[in-house]
Each structure stands twice: as C-alpha cells, then as structure tokens.
C-alpha cells in the first residue's frame, strides 16, 4: 500500500505534465508561446494576492507573538479538561485555520516530542492532514479575483474546521485507543 | 466578517501585549508578518507562473472542455448555477483532483483559475457568488486521499507505520467536507430567502 501510494505521488506530476504537452502538441497548439502567454497571468495574480496576504499575515503574527494565542488557550483549558480533550492538541487545533506553516511547525514539534506513533502524534498527523488553512485559502482565492465581501464563506470554513478537529479526535480515539 | 476578524485579531493582540508589558513586540511582529506575507507570495509566484502556463496549454488543447464535459454530472450537482460545459467546471475538477492527490502546489493555481472563471459569471464582482463559496468550502475542508506532507514527517521521525494515519485522515476530512457542503447549502438557502 505505502509503495503504491508513494509511487502515485511520485509520478502524478510528471504524467500530468507530459500528458498536457503531448496532447497540446497533438492538437497543434503552439506550446511554448501558449505557456508564456498563460504564465503572464500568474504574475498578475500574485501581485493581486500580495496585499491580502500581507494584511492577513500581520494580524496572525501579532496574535501569536503578542501572547494573545496563549491567553485564549489558557482560557479554554478548563473546558477542554472537562471534555477530556488532550490539552497538547489545542495549540494545533487553534492555529490550523490561521496559519499553514505555523500549524505544520506545531504538528512536527508534537511528533518530535511525543513520537509519531503515540496517540498525540497520530492525532497531530490526522488533524494537520485533514483540514486546510481556511484564512489562507480564503485570502488567496478571493484576493486573486478581488472579492471584498466573502458572503458566508468564512463562516462555513471555520465551522467545518471545528467539525474537522472534533472528527479527528473521535476517529483517532476510535481507531487507535 | 473578515473585516471583524482582522480588526479583532490586531486590536486584541495589541491589548494583550500592552497588558503583559511587552508592547515592543507589536512593531517587530507586524514587520515580521508583512515579510511572511511577501515571502509566501514569492513562493506562490513561481508555482502560479508555471502552472498557469501549463494550464493555458491544457485549455487551448481542449483538455479542460473534455474534463468539464466528461465529469460534469458529478460537479454540476455541487455547482447548480454554473452553466453546463462552462470552462469553470474543468478548472474546478482539476482543483478537486489535485487536492485529492495531495498536490497542494498544483491545486492552488487551478483553484484560482476556477475562481477567475466563476468571477466572470458573478453578477456582483465585489461579493462572492454562491458557487465561489461552495468552491471555497470544498477547498478549506479539503478532502484528502494522501496526506503526503504528514506521511513524510512521520517517516522522518521514525514511525513504525507512517501510513497508518491515511485512513483516519480520510475519515476526518470526509466528515469535514460533508459538513462544509451541508453548511454551504444551508447558508445559500438562507441568503436566497433573505434577499427575496
């Protein structure tokens, strides 16, 4: 199973690339010129995204560095103890929707500290793998097309993050405990 | 809502820093955060330039139309307000497939292209359309078949079975995605009724 999956992730990109190129060549698309033409769009999109990402990253960095994250964590600690949720997982659950690199660092640190095959390590792996960074995805996708009002998208994303966290805990407990 | 979250994150942080007597952290952290934002953009720049170039070839060759037509019965259900055979569907499908395979780097440009196509259909360019919200819901909950990054990290730390979290990740992300889609539908419904 593992070999098969690592084979897929190894070959997916090369196969997709050659398929697009061979098919384009077969359909007589001027591949080089078309590539360059499309690639220009990437520059414009990145420049459009930049202010959005800077705004979001400043807010998130301030929240982490000022001790506000810690304060929130300490505040909800009793509730978690009551619900029998391991306290170690909370920083990860809270950071996950805010920052992809930040939560990856926390998850890696937990795996290093408790071991990948511990309950905490498995929980960290599942949680990190099963949701995406909502604020980042929202910022990048809406920023790229200039959406100012995201309607109900953020609400849906954050609620499903919470569900993802709860589901991770339940599933890991069911499978590994 | 994003306005409010952003405002609260910053003002609350400044408040906490002031109370803790480490207000000097704020200016340093804001520069650091801005730098992180630009750094992420530079990482995205190379990926976006490369994949948007490749996708232009796929689009011109008619691959996206093929994808949109072939698999649209599935996606059409999720995006009822996107016309049949619209190029947006092709990009949406590529975005979902790339996410499933854990190809995060390739998924983002495809998602952005899908958003650009959806924006063309959007009557109000400032406000996200229901289809855009659905695409975002799928992406934030991100149903994952192979959590490549986590498997690699587990291997690095000497796990006896780095793959054992594939099943739990799939189950948890499946639940999150289903709930995200249900919430999305519900909110779409509520908004429709409110505007009437």
mmCIF file of C-alpha atoms in Angstrom:
data_model
loop_
_atom_site.group_PDB
_atom_site.id
_atom_site.type_symbol
_atom_site.label_atom_id
_atom_site.label_comp_id
_atom_site.label_asym_id
_atom_site.label_seq_id
_atom_site.Cartn_x
_atom_site.Cartn_y
_atom_site.Cartn_z
ATOM 1 C CA UNK A 1 0.000 0.000 0.000
ATOM 2 C CA UNK A 2 2.652 2.506 1.017
ATOM 3 C CA UNK A 3 4.790 1.758 -2.024
ATOM 4 C CA UNK A 4 1.803 2.124 -4.292
ATOM 5 C CA UNK A 5 0.823 5.482 -2.823
ATOM 6 C CA UNK A 6 4.328 6.881 -2.870
ATOM 7 C CA UNK A 7 4.542 5.764 -6.490
ATOM 8 C CA UNK A 8 1.388 7.727 -7.303
ATOM 9 C CA UNK A 9 2.615 10.898 -5.620
ATOM 10 C CA UNK A 10 5.969 10.499 -7.334
ATOM 11 C CA UNK A 11 4.543 10.017 -10.829
ATOM 12 C CA UNK A 12 1.407 12.205 -10.759
ATOM 13 C CA UNK A 13 3.075 15.478 -11.738
ATOM 14 C CA UNK A 14 5.411 14.078 -14.451
ATOM 15 C CA UNK A 15 2.497 12.216 -16.035
ATOM 16 C CA UNK A 16 0.160 15.226 -15.926
ATOM 17 C CA UNK A 17 2.871 17.451 -17.422
ATOM 18 C CA UNK A 18 3.740 15.111 -20.284
ATOM 19 C CA UNK A 19 0.087 14.418 -20.969
ATOM 20 C CA UNK A 20 -0.766 18.124 -21.284
ATOM 21 C CA UNK A 21 2.265 18.738 -23.506
ATOM 22 C CA UNK A 22 1.743 15.711 -25.770
ATOM 23 C CA UNK A 23 -1.972 16.391 -26.109
ATOM 24 C CA UNK A 24 -1.334 20.082 -26.847
ATOM 25 C CA UNK A 25 1.264 19.187 -29.451
ATOM 26 C CA UNK A 26 -1.135 16.675 -30.997
ATOM 27 C CA UNK A 27 -3.843 19.348 -31.198
ATOM 28 C CA UNK A 28 -1.312 21.681 -32.883
ATOM 29 C CA UNK A 29 -1.166 24.179 -30.021
ATOM 30 C CA UNK A 30 1.996 26.339 -30.156
ATOM 31 C CA UNK A 31 3.063 25.008 -26.763
ATOM 32 C CA UNK A 32 5.906 27.364 -25.898
ATOM 33 C CA UNK A 33 4.093 30.559 -26.858
ATOM 34 C CA UNK A 34 0.913 29.413 -25.163
ATOM 35 C CA UNK A 35 2.842 28.578 -21.988
ATOM 36 C CA UNK A 36 4.451 32.016 -21.853
ATOM 37 C CA UNK A 37 1.128 33.686 -22.599
ATOM 38 C CA UNK A 38 -0.646 31.835 -19.780
ATOM 39 C CA UNK A 39 2.263 32.235 -17.385
ATOM 40 C CA UNK A 40 1.909 36.034 -17.571
ATOM 41 C CA UNK A 41 -1.405 35.609 -15.779
ATOM 42 C CA UNK A 42 0.477 34.114 -12.839
ATOM 43 C CA UNK A 43 2.419 37.336 -12.274
ATOM 44 C CA UNK A 44 -0.693 39.488 -12.251
ATOM 45 C CA UNK A 45 -2.498 37.106 -9.919
ATOM 46 C CA UNK A 46 0.385 37.029 -7.436
ATOM 47 C CA UNK A 47 0.568 40.811 -7.330
ATOM 48 C CA UNK A 48 -3.182 40.962 -6.709
ATOM 49 C CA UNK A 49 -2.874 38.488 -3.823
ATOM 50 C CA UNK A 50 0.093 40.178 -2.128
ATOM 51 C CA UNK A 51 -1.717 42.942 -0.190
ATOM 52 C CA UNK A 52 -4.296 40.462 1.047
ATOM 53 C CA UNK A 53 -1.654 38.056 2.314
ATOM 54 C CA UNK A 54 0.389 40.807 3.972
ATOM 55 C CA UNK A 55 -2.729 42.034 5.808
ATOM 56 C CA UNK A 56 -3.607 38.551 6.997
ATOM 57 C CA UNK A 57 -0.083 37.539 7.973
ATOM 58 C CA UNK A 58 0.427 40.722 10.028
ATOM 59 C CA UNK A 59 -2.758 40.020 12.002
ATOM 60 C CA UNK A 60 -1.846 36.374 12.588
ATOM 61 C CA UNK A 61 1.767 37.102 13.554
ATOM 62 C CA UNK A 62 0.606 39.765 16.017
ATOM 63 C CA UNK A 63 -1.901 37.342 17.505
ATOM 64 C CA UNK A 64 0.793 34.709 18.063
ATOM 65 C CA UNK A 65 3.696 36.913 19.146
ATOM 66 C CA UNK A 66 1.740 39.174 21.498
ATOM 67 C CA UNK A 67 0.732 36.260 23.715
ATOM 68 C CA UNK A 68 -2.929 36.554 22.671
ATOM 69 C CA UNK A 69 -2.952 32.983 21.370
ATOM 70 C CA UNK A 70 -1.566 31.747 24.681
ATOM 71 C CA UNK A 71 -4.177 33.715 26.590
ATOM 72 C CA UNK A 72 -7.009 32.192 24.570
ATOM 73 C CA UNK A 73 -5.511 28.726 25.069
ATOM 74 C CA UNK A 74 -5.284 29.154 28.827
ATOM 75 C CA UNK A 75 -8.827 30.476 28.977
ATOM 76 C CA UNK A 76 -10.394 27.485 27.263
ATOM 77 C CA UNK A 77 -8.215 24.964 29.098
ATOM 78 C CA UNK A 78 -10.811 24.054 31.788
ATOM 79 C CA UNK A 79 -13.464 23.406 29.158
ATOM 80 C CA UNK A 80 -11.126 21.009 27.361
ATOM 81 C CA UNK A 81 -10.243 19.156 30.528
ATOM 82 C CA UNK A 82 -13.957 18.752 31.114
ATOM 83 C CA UNK A 83 -14.417 17.320 27.613
ATOM 84 C CA UNK A 84 -11.386 15.018 28.029
ATOM 85 C CA UNK A 85 -9.660 16.588 25.049
ATOM 86 C CA UNK A 86 -5.868 16.324 25.401
ATOM 87 C CA UNK A 87 -4.549 19.805 26.121
ATOM 88 C CA UNK A 88 -1.473 19.195 23.969
ATOM 89 C CA UNK A 89 -3.547 19.234 20.802
ATOM 90 C CA UNK A 90 -5.201 22.611 21.423
ATOM 91 C CA UNK A 91 -2.499 24.916 20.006
ATOM 92 C CA UNK A 92 -2.589 22.897 16.796
ATOM 93 C CA UNK A 93 -6.381 22.956 16.546
ATOM 94 C CA UNK A 94 -6.439 26.692 17.107
ATOM 95 C CA UNK A 95 -3.568 27.517 14.780
ATOM 96 C CA UNK A 96 -4.659 25.227 11.944
ATOM 97 C CA UNK A 97 -7.250 27.550 10.330
ATOM 98 C CA UNK A 98 -4.971 30.569 10.801
ATOM 99 C CA UNK A 99 -1.580 29.506 9.524
ATOM 100 C CA UNK A 100 -0.451 26.537 7.442
ATOM 101 C CA UNK A 101 3.272 26.830 8.121
ATOM 102 C CA UNK A 102 2.615 27.697 11.765
ATOM 103 C CA UNK A 103 0.427 24.654 12.367
ATOM 104 C CA UNK A 104 2.797 22.404 10.419
ATOM 105 C CA UNK A 105 5.599 23.537 12.727
ATOM 106 C CA UNK A 106 3.459 22.787 15.788
ATOM 107 C CA UNK A 107 2.418 19.369 14.446
ATOM 108 C CA UNK A 108 6.025 18.480 13.631
ATOM 109 C CA UNK A 109 7.112 19.588 17.079
ATOM 110 C CA UNK A 110 4.438 17.407 18.699
ATOM 111 C CA UNK A 111 5.507 14.407 16.631
ATOM 112 C CA UNK A 112 9.130 15.010 17.584
ATOM 113 C CA UNK A 113 8.232 15.404 21.258
ATOM 114 C CA UNK A 114 5.727 12.583 21.777
ATOM 115 C CA UNK A 115 6.738 10.263 18.914
ATOM 116 C CA UNK A 116 4.875 9.691 15.659
ATOM 117 C CA UNK A 117 3.179 6.507 16.927
ATOM 118 C CA UNK A 118 1.867 7.978 20.185
ATOM 119 C CA UNK A 119 -1.774 8.952 20.459
ATOM 120 C CA UNK A 120 -0.824 12.634 20.395
ATOM 121 C CA UNK A 121 1.429 12.064 17.370
ATOM 122 C CA UNK A 122 -1.317 10.281 15.466
ATOM 123 C CA UNK A 123 -3.834 12.942 16.421
ATOM 124 C CA UNK A 124 -1.495 15.706 15.266
ATOM 125 C CA UNK A 125 -0.891 13.911 11.955
ATOM 126 C CA UNK A 126 -4.602 13.400 11.331
ATOM 127 C CA UNK A 127 -5.601 16.912 12.292
ATOM 128 C CA UNK A 128 -2.898 18.560 10.225
ATOM 129 C CA UNK A 129 -3.702 16.380 7.220
ATOM 130 C CA UNK A 130 -7.457 16.584 7.288
ATOM 131 C CA UNK A 131 -8.190 20.311 7.092
ATOM 132 C CA UNK A 132 -6.728 23.213 5.207
ATOM 133 C CA UNK A 133 -5.790 26.702 6.355
ATOM 134 C CA UNK A 134 -9.149 28.426 5.952
ATOM 135 C CA UNK A 135 -7.941 32.012 6.287
ATOM 136 C CA UNK A 136 -5.119 31.417 3.802
ATOM 137 C CA UNK A 137 -7.338 29.729 1.221
ATOM 138 C CA UNK A 138 -9.917 32.487 1.596
ATOM 139 C CA UNK A 139 -7.316 35.243 1.321
ATOM 140 C CA UNK A 140 -5.618 33.755 -1.720
ATOM 141 C CA UNK A 141 -8.712 32.691 -3.679
ATOM 142 C CA UNK A 142 -10.833 35.760 -3.039
ATOM 143 C CA UNK A 143 -7.834 38.092 -3.206
ATOM 144 C CA UNK A 144 -6.972 36.812 -6.672
ATOM 145 C CA UNK A 145 -10.328 37.847 -8.124
ATOM 146 C CA UNK A 146 -10.874 40.949 -5.989
ATOM 147 C CA UNK A 147 -13.796 39.748 -3.900
ATOM 148 C CA UNK A 148 -14.266 42.093 -0.947
ATOM 149 C CA UNK A 149 -17.282 40.511 0.637
ATOM 150 C CA UNK A 150 -16.870 36.775 1.083
ATOM 151 C CA UNK A 151 -20.559 36.272 1.894
ATOM 152 C CA UNK A 152 -20.880 33.256 4.204
ATOM 153 C CA UNK A 153 -17.675 31.514 3.039
ATOM 154 C CA UNK A 154 -15.609 32.267 6.152
ATOM 155 C CA UNK A 155 -18.374 31.152 8.495
ATOM 156 C CA UNK A 156 -18.717 27.845 6.642
ATOM 157 C CA UNK A 157 -14.946 27.339 6.581
ATOM 158 C CA UNK A 158 -14.459 27.961 10.305
ATOM 159 C CA UNK A 159 -17.375 25.767 11.362
ATOM 160 C CA UNK A 160 -16.132 22.937 9.187
ATOM 161 C CA UNK A 161 -12.681 23.389 10.744
ATOM 162 C CA UNK A 162 -14.241 22.822 14.142
ATOM 163 C CA UNK A 163 -16.017 19.744 12.826
ATOM 164 C CA UNK A 164 -12.732 18.543 11.309
ATOM 165 C CA UNK A 165 -10.968 18.907 14.675
ATOM 166 C CA UNK A 166 -13.712 17.057 16.543
ATOM 167 C CA UNK A 167 -13.876 14.359 13.861
ATOM 168 C CA UNK A 168 -10.078 13.899 14.026
ATOM 169 C CA UNK A 169 -10.193 13.378 17.783
ATOM 170 C CA UNK A 170 -13.117 10.950 17.595
ATOM 171 C CA UNK A 171 -11.710 8.936 14.694
ATOM 172 C CA UNK A 172 -8.225 8.676 16.199
ATOM 173 C CA UNK A 173 -9.691 7.614 19.542
ATOM 174 C CA UNK A 174 -11.908 5.026 17.868
ATOM 175 C CA UNK A 175 -9.136 3.570 15.719
ATOM 176 C CA UNK A 176 -6.107 3.724 17.987
ATOM 177 C CA UNK A 177 -7.407 3.524 21.549
ATOM 178 C CA UNK B 1 -16.979 39.074 8.760
ATOM 179 C CA UNK B 2 -13.380 39.046 7.597
ATOM 180 C CA UNK B 3 -13.261 42.753 8.455
ATOM 181 C CA UNK B 4 -14.290 41.981 12.007
ATOM 182 C CA UNK B 5 -11.918 39.031 12.474
ATOM 183 C CA UNK B 6 -8.999 41.037 11.137
ATOM 184 C CA UNK B 7 -9.799 44.002 13.369
ATOM 185 C CA UNK B 8 -10.233 41.821 16.463
ATOM 186 C CA UNK B 9 -7.017 39.856 15.815
ATOM 187 C CA UNK B 10 -4.958 43.048 15.640
ATOM 188 C CA UNK B 11 -6.608 45.106 18.396
ATOM 189 C CA UNK B 12 -6.826 42.167 20.804
ATOM 190 C CA UNK B 13 -3.150 41.361 20.183
ATOM 191 C CA UNK B 14 -2.105 44.951 20.856
ATOM 192 C CA UNK B 15 -4.227 44.945 24.008
ATOM 193 C CA UNK B 16 -2.708 41.707 25.290
ATOM 194 C CA UNK B 17 0.825 42.900 24.538
ATOM 195 C CA UNK B 18 0.149 46.165 26.400
ATOM 196 C CA UNK B 19 -1.230 44.398 29.462
ATOM 197 C CA UNK B 20 1.698 41.964 29.503
ATOM 198 C CA UNK B 21 4.117 44.864 29.278
ATOM 199 C CA UNK B 22 5.712 43.708 26.061
ATOM 200 C CA UNK B 23 4.329 46.307 23.695
ATOM 201 C CA UNK B 24 7.678 46.370 21.877
ATOM 202 C CA UNK B 25 6.755 43.026 20.333
ATOM 203 C CA UNK B 26 3.992 44.610 18.247
ATOM 204 C CA UNK B 27 6.054 46.683 15.819
ATOM 205 C CA UNK B 28 8.554 43.889 15.331
ATOM 206 C CA UNK B 29 5.833 41.282 14.797
ATOM 207 C CA UNK B 30 3.939 43.439 12.303
ATOM 208 C CA UNK B 31 7.050 43.846 10.144
ATOM 209 C CA UNK B 32 7.727 40.148 10.511
ATOM 210 C CA UNK B 33 4.157 39.313 9.473
ATOM 211 C CA UNK B 34 4.297 41.592 6.446
ATOM 212 C CA UNK B 35 7.549 39.944 5.440
ATOM 213 C CA UNK B 36 5.971 36.496 5.792
ATOM 214 C CA UNK B 37 3.106 37.585 3.534
ATOM 215 C CA UNK B 38 5.501 38.723 0.817
ATOM 216 C CA UNK B 39 7.634 35.583 1.230
ATOM 217 C CA UNK B 40 4.585 33.365 0.743
ATOM 218 C CA UNK B 41 3.723 35.387 -2.361
ATOM 219 C CA UNK B 42 7.164 34.802 -3.816
ATOM 220 C CA UNK B 43 6.730 31.105 -3.210
ATOM 221 C CA UNK B 44 3.367 31.307 -4.942
ATOM 222 C CA UNK B 45 4.793 33.397 -7.792
ATOM 223 C CA UNK B 46 6.900 30.592 -9.244
ATOM 224 C CA UNK B 47 4.159 27.999 -8.806
ATOM 225 C CA UNK B 48 1.455 30.231 -10.283
ATOM 226 C CA UNK B 49 3.550 31.285 -13.276
ATOM 227 C CA UNK B 50 4.470 27.702 -14.050
ATOM 228 C CA UNK B 51 1.048 26.098 -13.608
ATOM 229 C CA UNK B 52 -0.909 28.879 -15.255
ATOM 230 C CA UNK B 53 1.348 28.470 -18.265
ATOM 231 C CA UNK B 54 0.733 24.728 -18.345
ATOM 232 C CA UNK B 55 -2.984 25.210 -17.866
ATOM 233 C CA UNK B 56 -3.171 27.623 -20.795
ATOM 234 C CA UNK B 57 -1.836 24.783 -22.960
ATOM 235 C CA UNK B 58 -4.393 22.374 -21.497
ATOM 236 C CA UNK B 59 -7.139 24.920 -22.093
ATOM 237 C CA UNK B 60 -6.114 25.662 -25.713
ATOM 238 C CA UNK B 61 -5.789 21.971 -26.488
ATOM 239 C CA UNK B 62 -9.348 21.451 -25.296
ATOM 240 C CA UNK B 63 -8.391 19.242 -22.336
ATOM 241 C CA UNK B 64 -10.409 21.298 -19.853
ATOM 242 C CA UNK B 65 -13.532 21.132 -22.028
ATOM 243 C CA UNK B 66 -13.064 17.388 -22.176
ATOM 244 C CA UNK B 67 -12.712 17.178 -18.409
ATOM 245 C CA UNK B 68 -15.653 19.532 -17.847
ATOM 246 C CA UNK B 69 -17.907 17.539 -20.149
ATOM 247 C CA UNK B 70 -16.830 14.085 -19.035
ATOM 248 C CA UNK B 71 -17.178 14.524 -15.290
ATOM 249 C CA UNK B 72 -19.632 17.387 -15.124
ATOM 250 C CA UNK B 73 -22.638 15.310 -13.957
ATOM 251 C CA UNK B 74 -20.899 14.972 -10.584
ATOM 252 C CA UNK B 75 -19.712 18.542 -10.257
ATOM 253 C CA UNK B 76 -22.812 20.056 -11.806
ATOM 254 C CA UNK B 77 -24.737 18.877 -8.780
ATOM 255 C CA UNK B 78 -22.387 20.784 -6.458
ATOM 256 C CA UNK B 79 -22.441 23.875 -8.678
ATOM 257 C CA UNK B 80 -26.010 24.102 -9.996
ATOM 258 C CA UNK B 81 -25.651 27.736 -11.081
ATOM 259 C CA UNK B 82 -22.657 27.133 -13.380
ATOM 260 C CA UNK B 83 -23.834 26.510 -16.977
ATOM 261 C CA UNK B 84 -23.198 23.060 -18.404
ATOM 262 C CA UNK B 85 -19.838 22.715 -20.140
ATOM 263 C CA UNK B 86 -18.549 26.042 -18.780
ATOM 264 C CA UNK B 87 -14.726 26.178 -18.513
ATOM 265 C CA UNK B 88 -15.086 26.858 -14.766
ATOM 266 C CA UNK B 89 -16.178 23.246 -14.303
ATOM 267 C CA UNK B 90 -12.951 21.976 -15.892
ATOM 268 C CA UNK B 91 -10.850 24.058 -13.516
ATOM 269 C CA UNK B 92 -12.974 23.050 -10.531
ATOM 270 C CA UNK B 93 -12.470 19.397 -11.415
ATOM 271 C CA UNK B 94 -8.710 19.824 -11.770
ATOM 272 C CA UNK B 95 -8.627 21.663 -8.451
ATOM 273 C CA UNK B 96 -10.519 18.897 -6.635
ATOM 274 C CA UNK B 97 -8.409 16.134 -8.212
ATOM 275 C CA UNK B 98 -5.159 17.872 -7.315
ATOM 276 C CA UNK B 99 -6.393 18.289 -3.730
ATOM 277 C CA UNK B 100 -7.329 14.625 -3.522
ATOM 278 C CA UNK B 101 -3.863 13.605 -4.615
ATOM 279 C CA UNK B 102 -2.277 15.967 -2.111
ATOM 280 C CA UNK B 103 -0.708 18.073 -4.871
ATOM 281 C CA UNK B 104 -1.185 21.306 -2.950
ATOM 282 C CA UNK B 105 1.201 23.231 -5.193
ATOM 283 C CA UNK B 106 -0.785 22.408 -8.314
ATOM 284 C CA UNK B 107 -4.187 22.711 -6.643
ATOM 285 C CA UNK B 108 -3.880 26.412 -5.777
ATOM 286 C CA UNK B 109 -3.372 27.749 -9.352
ATOM 287 C CA UNK B 110 -6.229 25.570 -10.557
ATOM 288 C CA UNK B 111 -8.486 26.848 -7.794
ATOM 289 C CA UNK B 112 -7.548 30.429 -8.660
ATOM 290 C CA UNK B 113 -8.308 29.824 -12.348
ATOM 291 C CA UNK B 114 -11.652 28.319 -11.315
ATOM 292 C CA UNK B 115 -12.364 31.430 -9.213
ATOM 293 C CA UNK B 116 -11.489 33.668 -12.175
ATOM 294 C CA UNK B 117 -13.954 31.774 -14.350
ATOM 295 C CA UNK B 118 -16.626 31.938 -11.634
ATOM 296 C CA UNK B 119 -15.994 35.672 -11.288
ATOM 297 C CA UNK B 120 -16.917 36.067 -14.982
ATOM 298 C CA UNK B 121 -20.323 34.572 -14.134
ATOM 299 C CA UNK B 122 -20.686 36.629 -10.952
ATOM 300 C CA UNK B 123 -23.203 39.483 -11.303
ATOM 301 C CA UNK B 124 -21.766 41.414 -8.333
ATOM 302 C CA UNK B 125 -17.958 41.488 -8.645
ATOM 303 C CA UNK B 126 -17.402 42.634 -5.048
ATOM 304 C CA UNK B 127 -19.434 39.917 -3.357
ATOM 305 C CA UNK B 128 -18.683 36.206 -3.552
ATOM 306 C CA UNK B 129 -21.261 34.216 -5.523
ATOM 307 C CA UNK B 130 -22.759 31.007 -4.081
ATOM 308 C CA UNK B 131 -20.639 28.930 -6.482
ATOM 309 C CA UNK B 132 -17.499 30.682 -5.202
ATOM 310 C CA UNK B 133 -18.496 29.911 -1.624
ATOM 311 C CA UNK B 134 -19.010 26.246 -2.482
ATOM 312 C CA UNK B 135 -15.595 26.024 -4.128
ATOM 313 C CA UNK B 136 -14.067 27.624 -1.062
ATOM 314 C CA UNK B 137 -15.912 25.245 1.251
ATOM 315 C CA UNK B 138 -14.504 22.253 -0.639
ATOM 316 C CA UNK B 139 -11.007 23.713 -0.501
ATOM 317 C CA UNK B 140 -10.955 24.698 3.159
ATOM 318 C CA UNK B 141 -12.302 21.354 4.317
ATOM 319 C CA UNK B 142 -10.061 19.683 1.712
ATOM 320 C CA UNK B 143 -10.975 16.028 1.440
ATOM 321 C CA UNK B 144 -7.586 14.292 1.368
ATOM 322 C CA UNK B 145 -6.710 10.873 -0.008
ATOM 323 C CA UNK B 146 -2.983 11.054 0.609
ATOM 324 C CA UNK B 147 -1.673 13.461 3.254
ATOM 325 C CA UNK B 148 1.774 13.457 1.672
ATOM 326 C CA UNK B 149 3.399 16.016 3.943
ATOM 327 C CA UNK B 150 2.386 14.330 7.176
ATOM 328 C CA UNK B 151 3.482 10.894 5.920
ATOM 329 C CA UNK B 152 6.898 12.347 5.077
ATOM 330 C CA UNK B 153 7.226 13.938 8.526
ATOM 331 C CA UNK B 154 6.196 10.704 10.247
ATOM 332 C CA UNK B 155 8.813 8.823 8.264
ATOM 333 C CA UNK B 156 11.417 11.366 9.221
ATOM 334 C CA UNK B 157 10.675 10.799 12.920
ATOM 335 C CA UNK B 158 10.951 7.025 12.606
ATOM 336 C CA UNK B 159 7.319 5.946 12.690
ATOM 337 C CA UNK B 160 6.811 2.173 12.596
ATOM 338 C CA UNK B 161 3.965 2.704 10.179
ATOM 339 C CA UNK B 162 3.901 6.194 8.650
ATOM 340 C CA UNK B 163 0.846 5.313 6.550
ATOM 341 C CA UNK B 164 -1.429 4.378 9.440
ATOM 342 C CA UNK B 165 -2.926 7.871 9.526
ATOM 343 C CA UNK B 166 -4.180 7.700 5.915
ATOM 344 C CA UNK B 167 -7.458 6.104 6.989
ATOM 345 C CA UNK B 168 -8.110 8.449 9.928
ATOM 346 C CA UNK B 169 -7.215 11.485 7.809
ATOM 347 C CA UNK B 170 -9.542 10.356 5.035
ATOM 348 C CA UNK B 171 -12.381 9.761 7.502
ATOM 349 C CA UNK B 172 -11.913 13.081 9.340
ATOM 350 C CA UNK B 173 -11.563 15.101 6.131
ATOM 351 C CA UNK B 174 -14.565 13.334 4.632
ATOM 352 C CA UNK B 175 -16.729 14.297 7.617
ATOM 353 C CA UNK B 176 -15.430 17.879 7.499
ATOM 354 C CA UNK B 177 -16.121 18.140 3.776
ATOM 355 C CA UNK B 178 -19.651 16.770 4.031
ATOM 356 C CA UNK B 179 -20.431 19.168 6.875
ATOM 357 C CA UNK B 180 -18.862 22.061 4.934
ATOM 358 C CA UNK B 181 -21.056 21.289 1.917
ATOM 359 C CA UNK B 182 -24.181 20.991 4.063
ATOM 360 C CA UNK B 183 -23.415 24.278 5.843
ATOM 361 C CA UNK B 184 -22.742 25.854 2.465
ATOM 362 C CA UNK B 185 -26.088 24.699 1.125
ATOM 363 C CA UNK B 186 -27.900 25.851 4.205
ATOM 364 C CA UNK B 187 -26.321 29.321 4.092
ATOM 365 C CA UNK B 188 -27.032 29.581 0.384
ATOM 366 C CA UNK B 189 -30.647 28.792 1.125
ATOM 367 C CA UNK B 190 -30.855 31.343 3.952
ATOM 368 C CA UNK B 191 -29.268 34.061 1.837
ATOM 369 C CA UNK B 192 -31.638 33.389 -1.028
ATOM 370 C CA UNK B 193 -34.604 33.784 1.257
ATOM 371 C CA UNK B 194 -33.274 36.918 2.842
ATOM 372 C CA UNK B 195 -32.726 38.666 -0.472
ATOM 373 C CA UNK B 196 -36.263 37.925 -1.585
#
